[in-house]
PDB file of C-alpha atoms and ligand atoms in Angstrom:
ATOM      1  CA  MET A  29    -128.561 -20.433  22.070  1.00 52.00           C
ATOM      2  CA  PRO A  30    -128.167 -17.609  24.415  1.00 64.00           C
ATOM      3  CA  ARG A  31    -131.110 -15.707  24.412  1.00 83.00           C
ATOM      4  CA  GLY A  32    -130.969 -12.358  22.707  1.00 92.00           C
ATOM      5  CA  ILE A  33    -130.989  -9.086  24.344  1.00 95.00           C
ATOM      6  CA  PHE A  34    -134.606  -6.481  24.761  1.00 97.00           C
ATOM      7  CA  ILE A  35    -134.074  -3.042  24.379  1.00 98.00           C
ATOM      8  CA  THR A  36    -136.796  -0.803  24.831  1.00 98.00           C
ATOM      9  CA  LEU A  37    -136.763   3.215  24.464  1.00 98.00           C
ATOM     10  CA  GLU A  38    -139.331   5.064  27.042  1.00 98.00           C
ATOM     11  CA  GLY A  39    -140.623   8.750  27.006  1.00 96.00           C
ATOM     12  CA  LEU A  40    -142.886  12.367  26.535  1.00 94.00           C
ATOM     13  CA  ASP A  41    -144.140  12.341  22.936  1.00 88.00           C
ATOM     14  CA  GLY A  42    -141.645  14.370  20.922  1.00 86.00           C
ATOM     15  CA  SER A  43    -138.533  12.784  23.686  1.00 89.00           C
ATOM     16  CA  GLY A  44    -136.482  11.871  20.525  1.00 90.00           C
ATOM     17  CA  LYS A  45    -136.644   8.289  19.734  1.00 94.00           C
ATOM     18  CA  THR A  46    -137.694   7.742  16.882  1.00 93.00           C
ATOM     19  CA  THR A  47    -134.051   9.348  15.820  1.00 95.00           C
ATOM     20  CA  GLN A  48    -132.418   7.317  18.963  1.00 97.00           C
ATOM     21  CA  ILE A  49    -133.519   4.218  17.513  1.00 97.00           C
ATOM     22  CA  LYS A  50    -132.461   4.617  14.262  1.00 97.00           C
ATOM     23  CA  ARG A  51    -129.003   5.541  15.257  1.00 97.00           C
ATOM     24  CA  LEU A  52    -129.144   2.641  17.728  1.00 97.00           C
ATOM     25  CA  ALA A  53    -129.228   0.470  15.253  1.00 97.00           C
ATOM     26  CA  ALA A  54    -127.342   2.027  13.193  1.00 97.00           C
ATOM     27  CA  TRP A  55    -124.166   1.543  16.301  1.00 97.00           C
ATOM     28  CA  LEU A  56    -125.675  -2.140  16.798  1.00 96.00           C
ATOM     29  CA  THR A  57    -126.210  -2.935  12.706  1.00 96.00           C
ATOM     30  CA  ARG A  58    -122.140  -1.665  12.691  1.00 95.00           C
ATOM     31  CA  ARG A  59    -121.392  -4.225  15.220  1.00 92.00           C
ATOM     32  CA  GLY A  60    -122.741  -7.278  13.869  1.00 91.00           C
ATOM     33  CA  HIS A  61    -126.201  -7.320  15.462  1.00 90.00           C
ATOM     34  CA  GLN A  62    -128.480  -7.548  13.576  1.00 89.00           C
ATOM     35  CA  PRO A  63    -131.121  -5.589  14.972  1.00 95.00           C
ATOM     36  CA  PHE A  64    -135.715  -6.318  14.857  1.00 95.00           C
ATOM     37  CA  LEU A  65    -137.309  -2.939  15.675  1.00 96.00           C
ATOM     38  CA  LEU A  66    -140.241  -2.125  16.168  1.00 95.00           C
ATOM     39  CA  ARG A  67    -143.042   0.561  17.886  1.00 95.00           C
ATOM     40  CA  GLN A  68    -146.222  -0.096  20.343  1.00 96.00           C
ATOM     41  CA  PRO A  69    -148.626  -0.149  19.643  1.00 94.00           C
ATOM     42  CA  GLY A  70    -148.153  -2.003  16.345  1.00 94.00           C
ATOM     43  CA  GLY A  71    -145.576  -3.850  14.734  1.00 91.00           C
ATOM     44  CA  THR A  72    -148.037  -6.852  13.596  1.00 95.00           C
ATOM     45  CA  ALA A  73    -150.664  -6.392  11.400  1.00 95.00           C
ATOM     46  CA  ILE A  74    -152.604  -6.650  14.109  1.00 96.00           C
ATOM     47  CA  GLY A  75    -151.201  -4.784  15.758  1.00 96.00           C
ATOM     48  CA  ASP A  76    -151.325  -2.190  13.055  1.00 95.00           C
ATOM     49  CA  ARG A  77    -154.939  -2.143  13.337  1.00 95.00           C
ATOM     50  CA  ILE A  78    -155.234  -1.948  17.350  1.00 96.00           C
ATOM     51  CA  ARG A  79    -152.997   1.564  16.306  1.00 95.00           C
ATOM     52  CA  GLU A  80    -155.152   3.398  14.183  1.00 92.00           C
ATOM     53  CA  LEU A  81    -158.080   2.266  16.623  1.00 91.00           C
ATOM     54  CA  LEU A  82    -156.540   3.899  20.120  1.00 92.00           C
ATOM     55  CA  LEU A  83    -154.506   6.645  18.442  1.00 88.00           C
ATOM     56  CA  ASP A  84    -157.662   8.274  15.894  1.00 84.00           C
ATOM     57  CA  SER A  85    -158.265  11.306  17.334  1.00 76.00           C
ATOM     58  CA  ARG A  86    -162.320  10.451  16.543  1.00 78.00           C
ATOM     59  CA  SER A  87    -161.647   7.422  19.404  1.00 77.00           C
ATOM     60  CA  ARG A  88    -162.689   9.781  21.659  1.00 82.00           C
ATOM     61  CA  SER A  89    -165.199   7.556  24.001  1.00 88.00           C
ATOM     62  CA  LEU A  90    -162.610   5.248  24.271  1.00 92.00           C
ATOM     63  CA  ASP A  91    -163.116   3.839  27.922  1.00 95.00           C
ATOM     64  CA  PRO A  92    -159.591   4.265  29.730  1.00 96.00           C
ATOM     65  CA  MET A  93    -159.977   0.332  30.974  1.00 96.00           C
ATOM     66  CA  THR A  94    -160.776  -0.275  27.278  1.00 96.00           C
ATOM     67  CA  GLU A  95    -157.764   1.924  26.099  1.00 96.00           C
ATOM     68  CA  MET A  96    -155.625  -0.239  28.159  1.00 98.00           C
ATOM     69  CA  ALA A  97    -157.021  -3.291  27.357  1.00 97.00           C
ATOM     70  CA  LEU A  98    -155.851  -2.524  24.316  1.00 97.00           C
ATOM     71  CA  MET A  99    -152.434  -1.694  24.890  1.00 97.00           C
ATOM     72  CA  PHE A 100    -151.937  -5.409  25.789  1.00 98.00           C
ATOM     73  CA  ALA A 101    -153.381  -6.949  23.758  1.00 97.00           C
ATOM     74  CA  ASP A 102    -151.549  -5.528  20.636  1.00 98.00           C
ATOM     75  CA  ARG A 103    -148.425  -6.265  23.201  1.00 98.00           C
ATOM     76  CA  ALA A 104    -149.644  -9.291  23.572  1.00 98.00           C
ATOM     77  CA  GLN A 105    -149.683 -10.386  19.491  1.00 98.00           C
ATOM     78  CA  ALA A 106    -146.454  -8.671  19.251  1.00 98.00           C
ATOM     79  CA  ILE A 107    -144.404 -10.723  21.432  1.00 97.00           C
ATOM     80  CA  ALA A 108    -146.255 -13.567  20.209  1.00 97.00           C
ATOM     81  CA  GLU A 109    -145.082 -12.937  16.765  1.00 97.00           C
ATOM     82  CA  ILE A 110    -141.743 -10.745  16.607  1.00 96.00           C
ATOM     83  CA  ILE A 111    -140.131 -10.527  20.311  1.00 97.00           C
ATOM     84  CA  GLN A 112    -140.371 -14.127  21.952  1.00 96.00           C
ATOM     85  CA  PRO A 113    -139.691 -15.934  18.713  1.00 96.00           C
ATOM     86  CA  ALA A 114    -136.551 -13.285  18.433  1.00 96.00           C
ATOM     87  CA  LEU A 115    -135.322 -13.671  21.712  1.00 96.00           C
ATOM     88  CA  ASP A 116    -135.413 -17.223  21.593  1.00 95.00           C
ATOM     89  CA  ALA A 117    -133.296 -17.054  18.094  1.00 94.00           C
ATOM     90  CA  GLY A 118    -130.792 -14.673  20.135  1.00 93.00           C
ATOM     91  CA  LYS A 119    -131.354 -11.902  18.605  1.00 95.00           C
ATOM     92  CA  VAL A 120    -131.385  -7.505  19.917  1.00 96.00           C
ATOM     93  CA  VAL A 121    -134.994  -6.364  19.804  1.00 97.00           C
ATOM     94  CA  VAL A 122    -135.521  -2.589  20.402  1.00 98.00           C
ATOM     95  CA  CYS A 123    -138.603  -1.886  20.728  1.00 97.00           C
ATOM     96  CA  ASP A 124    -139.996   1.283  20.723  1.00 97.00           C
ATOM     97  CA  ARG A 125    -142.516   2.132  23.920  1.00 97.00           C
ATOM     98  CA  PHE A 126    -143.802  -1.343  25.590  1.00 98.00           C
ATOM     99  CA  THR A 127    -145.525  -1.688  29.544  1.00 98.00           C
ATOM    100  CA  ASP A 128    -143.795   1.348  30.977  1.00 98.00           C
ATOM    101  CA  SER A 129    -145.664   3.242  28.966  1.00 98.00           C
ATOM    102  CA  THR A 130    -148.979   1.532  29.683  1.00 98.00           C
ATOM    103  CA  GLU A 131    -147.804   2.003  33.787  1.00 98.00           C
ATOM    104  CA  ALA A 132    -146.760   5.576  32.508  1.00 98.00           C
ATOM    105  CA  TYR A 133    -150.009   7.024  30.122  1.00 97.00           C
ATOM    106  CA  GLN A 134    -152.588   5.063  31.381  1.00 97.00           C
ATOM    107  CA  GLY A 135    -151.593   3.988  34.788  1.00 98.00           C
ATOM    108  CA  GLY A 136    -150.183   7.970  35.822  1.00 98.00           C
ATOM    109  CA  GLY A 137    -152.058  10.049  32.589  1.00 96.00           C
ATOM    110  CA  ARG A 138    -155.779   8.140  33.473  1.00 96.00           C
ATOM    111  CA  LYS A 139    -154.561   7.305  36.979  1.00 97.00           C
ATOM    112  CA  LEU A 140    -155.769   3.935  36.684  1.00 98.00           C
ATOM    113  CA  GLY A 141    -152.650   2.985  38.919  1.00 98.00           C
ATOM    114  CA  SER A 142    -149.603   1.001  38.573  1.00 98.00           C
ATOM    115  CA  GLN A 143    -150.781  -2.144  40.024  1.00 98.00           C
ATOM    116  CA  VAL A 144    -153.438  -3.210  37.718  1.00 98.00           C
ATOM    117  CA  VAL A 145    -150.840  -2.433  35.160  1.00 98.00           C
ATOM    118  CA  LEU A 146    -147.967  -4.797  37.004  1.00 98.00           C
ATOM    119  CA  ASP A 147    -150.803  -7.933  37.826  1.00 98.00           C
ATOM    120  CA  LEU A 148    -152.239  -7.717  33.662  1.00 98.00           C
ATOM    121  CA  HIS A 149    -148.305  -7.345  32.261  1.00 98.00           C
ATOM    122  CA  ARG A 150    -148.063 -11.055  34.266  1.00 97.00           C
ATOM    123  CA  LEU A 151    -150.633 -12.542  32.647  1.00 97.00           C
ATOM    124  CA  ILE A 152    -151.632 -11.170  28.990  1.00 97.00           C
ATOM    125  CA  CYS A 153    -147.696 -10.742  28.604  1.00 96.00           C
ATOM    126  CA  ARG A 154    -145.536 -13.813  31.014  1.00 90.00           C
ATOM    127  CA  ASP A 155    -143.149 -10.793  32.436  1.00 89.00           C
ATOM    128  CA  VAL A 156    -141.120 -10.497  29.768  1.00 96.00           C
ATOM    129  CA  GLN A 157    -139.711  -8.086  30.485  1.00 96.00           C
ATOM    130  CA  PRO A 158    -137.236  -6.008  28.638  1.00 97.00           C
ATOM    131  CA  ASP A 159    -133.299  -6.008  29.714  1.00 96.00           C
ATOM    132  CA  LEU A 160    -132.676  -2.712  29.468  1.00 97.00           C
ATOM    133  CA  THR A 161    -134.984   0.251  29.370  1.00 98.00           C
ATOM    134  CA  LEU A 162    -133.416   3.954  27.884  1.00 98.00           C
ATOM    135  CA  LEU A 163    -135.609   6.160  29.552  1.00 98.00           C
ATOM    136  CA  LEU A 164    -135.749   9.664  27.854  1.00 97.00           C
ATOM    137  CA  LEU A 165    -136.870  12.220  30.267  1.00 96.00           C
ATOM    138  CA  PRO A 166    -135.960  15.686  30.026  1.00 93.00           C
ATOM    139  CA  GLY A 167    -137.286  18.346  32.839  1.00 91.00           C
ATOM    140  CA  PHE A 168    -140.783  18.294  32.691  1.00 91.00           C
ATOM    141  CA  ALA A 169    -141.057  21.768  31.302  1.00 91.00           C
ATOM    142  CA  VAL A 170    -139.069  21.013  28.479  1.00 89.00           C
ATOM    143  CA  SER A 171    -140.471  17.095  28.219  1.00 88.00           C
ATOM    144  CA  LEU A 172    -144.724  19.318  27.809  1.00 88.00           C
ATOM    145  CA  ALA A 173    -143.399  22.212  25.134  1.00 87.00           C
ATOM    146  CA  ARG A 174    -141.455  18.765  22.959  1.00 86.00           C
ATOM    147  CA  ALA A 175    -144.766  17.458  23.578  1.00 82.00           C
ATOM    148  CA  ARG A 176    -146.828  20.017  22.805  1.00 79.00           C
ATOM    149  CA  ARG A 177    -143.959  20.855  19.569  1.00 76.00           C
ATOM    150  CA  ARG A 178    -145.696  17.228  18.191  1.00 69.00           C
ATOM    151  CA  ASN A 179    -149.262  18.519  18.707  1.00 58.00           C
ATOM    152  CA  LEU A 180    -151.771  18.205  15.769  1.00 55.00           C
ATOM    153  CA  ARG A 181    -148.998  17.044  13.443  1.00 55.00           C
ATOM    154  CA  ASP A 182    -149.681  17.664   9.449  1.00 49.00           C
ATOM    155  CA  THR A 183    -152.132  14.649   8.455  1.00 51.00           C
ATOM    156  CA  SER A 184    -152.121  15.432   5.389  1.00 52.00           C
ATOM    157  CA  GLU A 185    -148.536  14.690   5.453  1.00 56.00           C
ATOM    158  CA  THR A 186    -148.312  11.251   7.479  1.00 59.00           C
ATOM    159  CA  GLY A 187    -152.334  11.234   5.733  1.00 61.00           C
ATOM    160  CA  ARG A 188    -153.535   9.103   9.550  1.00 62.00           C
ATOM    161  CA  ASP A 189    -155.033  11.239  12.321  1.00 67.00           C
ATOM    162  CA  GLU A 190    -152.474   9.601  15.203  1.00 71.00           C
ATOM    163  CA  ASN A 191    -152.657  12.990  17.203  1.00 72.00           C
ATOM    164  CA  ARG A 192    -155.226  11.359  21.163  1.00 75.00           C
ATOM    165  CA  PHE A 193    -152.689  11.763  23.522  1.00 77.00           C
ATOM    166  CA  GLU A 194    -150.861  14.501  21.966  1.00 74.00           C
ATOM    167  CA  THR A 195    -154.225  17.086  22.295  1.00 73.00           C
ATOM    168  CA  GLU A 196    -154.270  15.987  26.453  1.00 81.00           C
ATOM    169  CA  LYS A 197    -154.392  18.165  28.647  1.00 86.00           C
ATOM    170  CA  ASP A 198    -150.743  19.553  30.583  1.00 89.00           C
ATOM    171  CA  GLY A 199    -151.757  17.510  33.985  1.00 93.00           C
ATOM    172  CA  PHE A 200    -152.081  14.508  32.011  1.00 94.00           C
ATOM    173  CA  PHE A 201    -148.569  14.775  30.740  1.00 94.00           C
ATOM    174  CA  ARG A 202    -147.478  15.836  33.930  1.00 95.00           C
ATOM    175  CA  ARG A 203    -148.812  12.416  35.821  1.00 97.00           C
ATOM    176  CA  VAL A 204    -147.194  10.407  33.107  1.00 97.00           C
ATOM    177  CA  TRP A 205    -144.407  12.160  33.542  1.00 96.00           C
ATOM    178  CA  GLU A 206    -144.275  12.084  37.432  1.00 97.00           C
ATOM    179  CA  LYS A 207    -144.923   8.213  36.510  1.00 98.00           C
ATOM    180  CA  TYR A 208    -141.915   7.640  34.893  1.00 98.00           C
ATOM    181  CA  HIS A 209    -139.425   8.727  37.092  1.00 97.00           C
ATOM    182  CA  GLU A 210    -141.046   6.486  39.768  1.00 98.00           C
ATOM    183  CA  ILE A 211    -140.360   3.531  37.677  1.00 98.00           C
ATOM    184  CA  ALA A 212    -136.566   4.331  37.284  1.00 98.00           C
ATOM    185  CA  GLY A 213    -136.714   4.870  40.904  1.00 98.00           C
ATOM    186  CA  ARG A 214    -138.086   1.213  41.673  1.00 98.00           C
ATOM    187  CA  GLU A 215    -136.397  -0.159  38.444  1.00 98.00           C
ATOM    188  CA  PRO A 216    -132.901   1.719  38.672  1.00 97.00           C
ATOM    189  CA  ASN A 217    -130.889  -2.252  36.974  1.00 95.00           C
ATOM    190  CA  ARG A 218    -133.070  -2.121  33.939  1.00 97.00           C
ATOM    191  CA  VAL A 219    -134.301   1.462  33.673  1.00 98.00           C
ATOM    192  CA  VAL A 220    -131.492   3.847  32.692  1.00 98.00           C
ATOM    193  CA  LEU A 221    -132.656   7.400  32.837  1.00 97.00           C
ATOM    194  CA  ILE A 222    -131.186   9.706  30.360  1.00 97.00           C
ATOM    195  CA  GLU A 223    -132.245  13.284  31.949  1.00 93.00           C
ATOM    196  CA  GLY A 224    -131.167  16.914  30.898  1.00 82.00           C
ATOM    197  CA  ASP A 225    -131.832  19.035  27.796  1.00 85.00           C
ATOM    198  CA  LEU A 226    -129.141  17.099  25.823  1.00 92.00           C
ATOM    199  CA  SER A 227    -128.414  17.639  22.058  1.00 93.00           C
ATOM    200  CA  ILE A 228    -129.016  14.030  20.031  1.00 95.00           C
ATOM    201  CA  ASP A 229    -125.438  13.568  20.113  1.00 97.00           C
ATOM    202  CA  GLU A 230    -124.616  13.454  24.112  1.00 97.00           C
ATOM    203  CA  VAL A 231    -128.485  11.328  23.999  1.00 97.00           C
ATOM    204  CA  HIS A 232    -126.770   9.051  21.444  1.00 97.00           C
ATOM    205  CA  GLU A 233    -123.751   8.573  23.588  1.00 97.00           C
ATOM    206  CA  GLN A 234    -125.207   7.649  26.820  1.00 97.00           C
ATOM    207  CA  ILE A 235    -127.804   5.010  24.646  1.00 97.00           C
ATOM    208  CA  ILE A 236    -124.561   3.553  23.290  1.00 97.00           C
ATOM    209  CA  GLU A 237    -123.112   3.743  26.260  1.00 97.00           C
ATOM    210  CA  SER A 238    -125.391   1.722  28.439  1.00 96.00           C
ATOM    211  CA  VAL A 239    -126.439  -0.889  25.663  1.00 96.00           C
ATOM    212  CA  SER A 240    -122.132  -1.417  25.595  1.00 94.00           C
ATOM    213  CA  GLU A 241    -122.402  -2.659  29.237  1.00 92.00           C
ATOM    214  CA  ARG A 242    -125.309  -4.345  28.989  1.00 89.00           C
ATOM    215  CA  ILE A 243    -124.469  -6.661  26.338  1.00 86.00           C
ATOM    216  CA  VAL A 244    -120.799  -7.369  28.019  1.00 83.00           C
ATOM    217  CA  SER A 245    -122.718  -8.116  31.364  1.00 84.00           C
ATOM    218  CA  LEU A 246    -125.167 -10.840  29.553  1.00 80.00           C
ATOM    219  CA  ALA A 247    -122.375 -11.692  27.700  1.00 76.00           C
ATOM    220  CA  GLN A 248    -121.190 -12.681  30.675  1.00 77.00           C
ATOM    221  CA  LYS A 249    -123.849 -14.473  32.072  1.00 76.00           C
ATOM    222  CA  SER A 250    -124.063 -16.610  29.494  1.00 69.00           C
TER     223      SER A 250
HETATM  224  P1  TYD B  22    -146.788   6.371  18.992  1.00 92.20           P
HETATM  225  O1  TYD B  22    -147.171   7.931  17.886  1.00 92.20           O
HETATM  226  O2  TYD B  22    -145.959   5.903  18.723  1.00 92.20           O
HETATM  227  O3  TYD B  22    -145.852   8.707  20.066  1.00 92.20           O
HETATM  228  P2  TYD B  22    -144.319   8.324  19.760  1.00 92.20           P
HETATM  229  O4  TYD B  22    -143.778   8.434  18.427  1.00 92.20           O
HETATM  230  O5  TYD B  22    -143.779   9.707  21.429  1.00 92.20           O
HETATM  231  O6  TYD B  22    -144.191   6.838  20.692  1.00 92.20           O
HETATM  232  O7  TYD B  22    -147.612   7.239  19.148  1.00 92.20           O
HETATM  233  C1  TYD B  22    -148.198   6.337  20.613  1.00 92.20           C
HETATM  234  C2  TYD B  22    -149.336   7.282  21.841  1.00 92.20           C
HETATM  235  O8  TYD B  22    -149.995   6.006  22.210  1.00 92.20           O
HETATM  236  C3  TYD B  22    -147.704   7.766  21.879  1.00 92.20           C
HETATM  237  O9  TYD B  22    -148.817   9.059  23.025  1.00 92.20           O
HETATM  238  C4  TYD B  22    -148.086   6.979  24.186  1.00 92.20           C
HETATM  239  C5  TYD B  22    -149.029   6.295  24.186  1.00 92.20           C
HETATM  240  N1  TYD B  22    -149.227   4.161  24.595  1.00 92.20           N
HETATM  241  C6  TYD B  22    -150.027   4.339  25.219  1.00 92.20           C
HETATM  242  O10 TYD B  22    -150.744   5.581  25.741  1.00 92.20           O
HETATM  243  N2  TYD B  22    -149.567   3.102  26.084  1.00 92.20           N
HETATM  244  C7  TYD B  22    -148.931   2.193  25.271  1.00 92.20           C
HETATM  245  O11 TYD B  22    -148.768   1.066  26.382  1.00 92.20           O
HETATM  246  C8  TYD B  22    -147.842   2.787  24.407  1.00 92.20           C
HETATM  247  C9  TYD B  22    -147.598   1.478  23.727  1.00 92.20           C
HETATM  248  C10 TYD B  22    -148.844   3.612  23.346  1.00 92.20           C
END
């Protein structure tokens, strides 16, 4: 059986990934691909516990290396439990964030650099790579304003405090944004950069265009 298709979505906080994933999933379902959806950190029982540690504002003393190690621990579990079995069964997997987030946030934002992230990815994630990454990245001013709008999300609404990253300073988000650009420049075949202050419909159109192309080209190869 041909390997399935692994699609990831990336972008700053508030970039609209969640809305786009829902619309992409509905589009895939209408075409007969039952997509597997998951998000990082989280998505498995163990990953959800790691997520709590990572995003809770009370985890203020978390060292950047610990933070990165926890992101990879979460990812290794998701690959073993969900992503690899689904791909082996020929399914489409859509993941909200993957190792590009670690490179952008820990490598860029926390200044740990790209190399350590790429090395750990090879070791811990056996270099599992997405077939296609959709990077939602408007200009920095728009990206920052959207990330800030998400700032201090209503804890009472979710019952959880998941604001640790959203309370970071502008310089942190600038480094994340720049690192995402660097990744897109380095891997143009995998990463589709969706720039500009586009409407939800316009972004969706670009996403389905890229996904259709990738589905066709992967089907031709298998
Ligand atoms: P989440 O609430 O899922 O945000 P979003 O909807 O924007 O994806 O929080 C995930 C946060 O974790 C987000 O601020 C980015 C951060 N993160 C990292 O710093 N490194 C990583 O490897 C991953 C997967 C996420």
